[in-house]
Short mmCIF file of C-alpha atoms in Angstrom, two decimals:
data_model
loop_
_atom_site.label_atom_id
_atom_site.label_comp_id
_atom_site.label_asym_id
_atom_site.label_seq_id
_atom_site.Cartn_x
_atom_site.Cartn_y
_atom_site.Cartn_z
CA GLN A 45 175.52 119.88 66.74
CA LYS A 46 171.89 118.88 67.36
CA TYR A 47 169.03 121.29 67.53
CA ASP A 48 166.47 121.36 70.37
CA SER A 49 162.95 120.39 69.32
CA GLU A 50 159.90 122.46 70.08
CA ASP A 51 157.43 120.67 72.37
CA PRO A 52 154.44 119.49 70.32
CA GLN A 53 150.81 120.25 71.07
CA ILE A 54 147.99 117.71 70.92
CA GLU A 55 144.77 118.69 69.18
CA ILE A 56 142.00 116.11 68.93
CA LEU A 57 140.09 116.62 65.70
CA GLU A 58 137.60 113.79 65.93
CA CYS A 59 136.80 111.02 68.37
CA GLY A 60 134.48 108.16 67.40
CA THR A 61 133.39 104.95 69.07
CA ASN A 62 136.57 103.07 68.06
CA TYR A 63 139.02 105.65 66.75
CA VAL A 64 140.62 109.02 67.41
CA LYS A 65 142.05 111.45 64.87
CA LEU A 66 144.60 114.08 65.89
CA ALA A 67 145.93 117.15 64.10
CA GLY A 68 149.18 115.73 62.78
CA LYS A 69 152.41 117.67 62.43
CA GLU A 70 155.49 116.72 60.52
CA GLY A 71 158.22 115.27 62.69
CA VAL A 72 155.91 114.48 65.60
CA SER A 73 155.28 110.89 66.70
CA TYR A 74 152.26 109.64 68.64
CA SER A 75 151.65 106.80 71.10
CA LEU A 76 148.90 105.41 73.32
CA ASP A 77 151.27 103.81 75.83
CA GLY A 78 154.38 105.98 75.70
CA GLU A 79 156.42 103.10 74.32
CA ASN A 80 155.12 102.23 70.87
CA TRP A 81 155.25 105.24 68.58
CA GLN A 82 153.80 106.02 65.16
CA THR A 83 153.87 108.99 62.85
CA SER A 84 150.20 108.63 61.92
CA PRO A 85 147.96 110.92 63.99
CA GLN A 86 145.09 108.42 63.88
CA PHE A 87 144.45 105.42 66.12
CA THR A 88 141.83 102.78 65.33
CA GLY A 89 140.53 99.58 66.92
CA LEU A 90 139.80 101.29 70.22
CA GLU A 91 137.22 100.20 72.80
CA ILE A 92 133.84 101.96 72.94
CA GLY A 93 133.39 104.47 75.75
CA THR A 94 136.90 103.97 77.08
CA GLN A 95 139.32 106.56 78.39
CA TYR A 96 142.77 106.69 76.80
CA THR A 97 145.90 108.82 77.12
CA VAL A 98 147.59 109.86 73.91
CA TYR A 99 151.24 110.96 73.93
CA ALA A 100 153.11 113.15 71.44
CA ALA A 101 156.79 113.92 71.10
CA VAL A 102 159.52 114.76 68.65
CA LEU A 103 161.83 111.77 68.85
CA GLU A 104 165.59 112.12 68.86
CA ASP A 105 167.40 111.66 65.60
CA ARG A 106 170.83 112.59 64.31
CA LYS A 107 169.88 116.23 63.84
CA THR A 108 167.50 117.00 66.75
CA ASN A 109 167.28 116.40 70.44
CA PRO A 110 164.06 114.79 71.71
CA SER A 111 161.27 117.10 72.82
CA LYS A 112 159.32 116.85 76.01
CA ILE A 113 156.63 114.18 75.88
CA VAL A 114 153.17 115.77 76.19
CA SER A 115 149.92 113.92 76.82
CA GLU A 116 146.18 114.39 76.60
CA THR A 117 143.35 112.14 77.80
CA PHE A 118 140.26 111.41 75.75
CA THR A 119 137.32 109.03 75.89
CA THR A 120 136.00 107.26 72.84
CA ASP A 121 132.39 107.94 72.02
CA LYS A 122 129.47 105.69 72.93
CA ASN A 123 126.89 104.21 70.61
CA THR A 124 123.76 106.21 69.88
CA VAL A 125 120.61 104.15 70.38
CA ASP A 126 117.09 104.66 69.10
CA PRO A 127 114.32 105.61 71.53
CA PRO A 128 112.40 102.55 72.75
CA TYR A 129 109.03 101.36 71.53
CA LEU A 130 106.36 102.13 74.10
CA GLU A 131 102.84 100.77 74.40
CA ALA A 132 100.37 100.30 77.25
CA TYR A 133 98.02 97.35 77.45
CA GLY A 134 95.47 95.90 79.85
CA ILE A 135 93.95 99.35 80.21
CA THR A 136 91.13 99.56 82.76
CA SER A 137 89.37 102.43 84.50
CA ASP A 138 92.07 102.58 87.19
CA SER A 139 95.23 100.91 85.81
CA PHE A 140 97.33 99.91 82.82
CA LYS A 141 100.41 97.76 82.18
CA VAL A 142 103.70 98.21 80.29
CA LEU A 143 105.94 95.30 79.35
CA LYS A 144 109.46 95.52 80.74
CA GLN A 145 112.39 95.93 78.34
CA GLU A 146 115.99 95.33 79.36
CA GLY A 147 117.84 98.58 79.94
CA VAL A 148 114.68 100.69 79.52
CA ASP A 149 113.14 102.87 82.21
CA VAL A 150 109.41 103.68 82.12
CA TRP A 151 107.52 106.29 84.15
CA ALA A 152 104.32 108.32 84.06
CA ASP A 153 103.12 111.64 85.42
CA ASN A 154 100.92 111.42 88.53
CA ALA A 155 100.84 107.63 88.50
CA GLN A 156 102.09 105.01 90.90
CA ARG A 157 104.34 102.32 89.37
CA THR A 158 104.64 98.79 90.78
CA ASP A 159 107.04 96.03 89.71
CA ALA A 160 104.79 93.14 88.67
CA GLY A 161 107.46 90.80 87.32
CA ALA A 162 107.29 90.82 83.55
CA TYR A 163 105.58 94.20 83.40
CA TRP A 164 105.18 97.51 85.18
CA LEU A 165 101.74 98.11 86.70
CA PHE A 166 100.45 101.68 86.94
CA SER A 167 97.50 101.72 89.33
CA ASN A 168 95.24 103.84 91.53
CA LEU A 169 94.40 105.98 88.50
CA GLN A 170 91.38 108.10 87.73
CA ALA A 171 88.81 106.78 85.28
CA TYR A 172 88.64 108.27 81.78
CA THR A 173 91.76 110.37 82.36
CA GLU A 174 94.80 111.02 80.16
CA TYR A 175 98.22 110.09 81.52
CA LYS A 176 101.59 110.96 79.96
CA LEU A 177 103.76 107.85 79.74
CA TYR A 178 107.52 108.01 79.08
CA ALA A 179 110.34 105.58 78.32
CA MET A 180 114.05 105.85 77.56
CA VAL A 181 117.04 103.54 77.09
CA LEU A 182 119.37 104.05 80.01
CA GLU A 183 123.01 105.00 79.60
CA THR A 184 125.58 102.18 79.77
CA SER A 185 129.33 101.97 79.45
CA THR A 186 128.95 101.58 75.68
CA ASN A 187 125.69 103.41 74.90
CA HIS A 188 124.42 106.94 75.29
CA PRO A 189 120.96 107.30 76.82
CA SER A 190 118.28 107.47 74.18
CA SER A 191 115.88 110.31 73.66
CA VAL A 192 112.56 109.95 75.52
CA THR A 193 109.56 108.26 73.95
CA GLN A 194 106.25 109.78 75.05
CA ILE A 195 102.70 108.56 74.52
CA THR A 196 99.32 109.40 76.05
CA VAL A 197 97.32 106.67 77.75
CA THR A 198 93.63 107.21 78.50
CA THR A 199 92.07 105.03 81.15
CA SER A 200 88.70 103.54 80.29
CA LYS A 201 85.34 104.61 81.64
CA ILE A 202 83.71 102.80 84.54
CA THR A 203 81.07 100.43 83.19
CA ASP A 204 77.74 100.14 84.98
CA SER A 205 74.07 99.96 84.09
CA ILE A 206 70.76 101.33 85.31
CA ILE A 207 68.34 98.70 86.62
CA THR A 208 64.63 99.51 86.58
CA GLU A 209 61.21 98.07 85.80
CA PRO A 210 60.22 98.82 82.18
CA VAL A 211 56.73 99.93 83.21
CA GLN A 212 55.86 101.74 86.44
CA VAL A 213 52.32 102.68 87.40
CA PHE A 214 51.25 105.28 89.93
CA ASP A 215 47.90 106.61 91.12
CA TYR A 216 47.42 110.31 90.70
CA THR A 217 48.34 112.57 93.61
CA LYS A 218 49.41 116.16 93.62
CA SER A 219 53.11 115.26 93.99
CA ALA A 220 55.54 114.53 91.17
CA LYS A 221 56.25 110.89 90.40
CA VAL A 222 59.86 109.68 90.17
CA PRO A 223 60.55 106.22 88.76
CA ALA A 224 62.40 103.76 90.96
CA PHE A 225 65.80 102.57 89.71
CA SER A 226 69.18 101.42 90.98
CA MET A 227 72.68 100.67 89.66
CA LYS A 228 73.73 97.14 88.76
CA SER A 229 76.99 97.59 90.68
CA GLY A 230 75.09 98.56 93.81
CA THR A 231 76.83 101.95 93.88
CA SER A 232 74.76 104.81 95.26
CA PHE A 233 74.89 108.19 93.57
CA SER A 234 73.34 111.51 94.49
CA SER A 235 70.35 112.60 92.44
CA ASP A 236 72.32 115.38 90.72
CA LYS A 237 74.32 112.71 88.87
CA PHE A 238 71.22 111.78 86.85
CA ASP A 239 69.29 113.58 84.17
CA ILE A 240 65.63 112.46 84.06
CA LYS A 241 63.35 113.69 81.29
CA TYR A 242 59.61 113.02 81.05
CA LYS A 243 57.99 113.09 77.60
CA LYS A 244 54.20 113.15 77.16
CA ASP A 245 52.31 113.82 73.95
CA GLY A 246 55.46 115.14 72.27
CA THR A 247 56.32 117.59 75.07
CA VAL A 248 59.28 117.16 77.41
CA PHE A 249 58.72 117.93 81.10
CA SER A 250 61.10 118.11 84.04
CA SER A 251 58.66 116.15 86.22
CA ALA A 252 55.52 114.05 85.97
CA ILE A 253 52.48 115.26 87.90
CA ASP A 254 49.43 115.13 85.63
CA ALA A 255 47.74 111.85 84.87
CA GLY A 256 48.72 110.13 81.63
CA GLU A 257 51.48 108.08 80.09
CA TYR A 258 55.07 109.31 79.97
CA THR A 259 58.21 108.04 78.32
CA VAL A 260 60.92 108.58 80.91
CA THR A 261 64.61 108.69 79.91
CA ILE A 262 67.14 108.25 82.72
CA SER A 263 70.71 109.32 81.84
CA PHE A 264 73.91 109.41 83.91
CA LYS A 265 75.80 112.69 83.59
CA ASP A 266 79.32 111.80 84.82
CA PRO A 267 81.56 111.40 81.70
CA LYS A 268 83.85 109.00 83.58
CA TYR A 269 81.12 106.37 83.44
CA ASP A 270 79.93 104.31 80.49
CA ILE A 271 76.23 103.91 81.30
CA GLU A 272 73.55 103.55 78.64
CA PRO A 273 70.44 105.70 79.14
CA GLN A 274 67.33 103.76 80.09
CA ASP A 275 63.82 104.42 78.76
CA ILE A 276 60.82 103.32 80.79
CA ARG A 277 57.06 103.81 80.59
CA LEU A 278 55.56 105.68 83.50
CA VAL A 279 51.78 105.68 83.85
CA ILE A 280 49.84 107.93 86.22
CA ASN A 281 46.27 106.71 86.56
CA LYS A 282 43.45 109.20 86.71
CA ARG A 283 41.90 109.49 90.14
CA SER A 284 38.27 108.35 90.34
CA ILE A 285 35.78 110.59 92.17
CA THR A 286 32.09 110.23 92.97
CA VAL A 287 29.73 113.13 92.33
CA THR A 288 26.40 112.85 94.21
CA ALA A 289 23.59 115.28 93.43
CA ASP A 290 21.51 116.43 96.40
CA ASP A 291 17.78 115.66 96.26
CA LYS A 292 15.59 118.73 95.66
CA ASN A 293 11.80 119.21 95.77
CA THR A 294 9.95 122.12 94.32
CA VAL A 295 6.36 123.16 93.52
CA TYR A 296 5.36 124.14 90.10
CA GLY A 297 5.46 127.85 89.75
CA ASP A 298 7.82 128.41 92.66
CA LYS A 299 11.19 130.00 92.14
CA GLU A 300 13.69 127.52 90.74
CA LYS A 301 16.09 126.17 93.38
CA ALA A 302 19.81 125.86 92.70
CA LEU A 303 21.06 122.33 92.23
CA THR A 304 23.78 121.20 94.63
CA PHE A 305 26.04 118.18 94.71
CA SER A 306 28.82 116.60 96.72
CA VAL A 307 32.12 115.07 95.63
CA THR A 308 33.69 112.06 97.26
CA SER A 309 37.48 111.68 96.77
CA ASP A 310 40.67 111.19 98.76
CA LEU A 311 41.91 114.42 97.18
CA GLN A 312 40.93 117.83 98.40
CA MET A 313 39.03 119.57 95.60
CA ALA A 314 40.04 123.06 94.62
#
């Protein structure tokens, strides 16, 4: 008389990229196709990232009846890949480039990406601004996705220069004198973008009114621009005036008469 066999249970202990290891039990046989059986609970030489069905059963022998065949599906593991190398190049004040890598995706926060053939172009950026750039290896049938590589890319400053005459001469008036200058690029900026200091005899002034010679430093205040300050010499000439004394006659012994005079100038005298 044969004995009935208890139906086995399948417990997967470990699953790698090309093998699977089961919790073996004495008397139980295992198969990956339901036809070819083995007593070893381990299968090797499997394909990466592939789904398999493993079968288990107690086979019939002279003492026992066969058990029910049970099955369990599993998928072999995929390869783990390193995060990709990431570097930006061709950095300007409004763009940068990233070389393409097969199977690698690249993106950035708040930046527009354009396919430029051999590289990704990130454009329409703000000058002198930090951008977070990311890259990862994409998942495939044989590889897990990589962890994300992150770097910070800082766009360059806008380069320009202040154009002005090194020496500027004015005649004295009661109004402040401002040196004439422009930008090499032709860009116009409001006056609050510039810091102009006037230095005369060791003292710094916010404007130049009195006659004399000033060293004027013109600086651009916007940190997104790379503009060297410019020093110029500003000269305010003294205003010439003519003082004419009025003719006076007097007789010896008379009371002394006050002397009077007149001033000739384009400026109104105080």
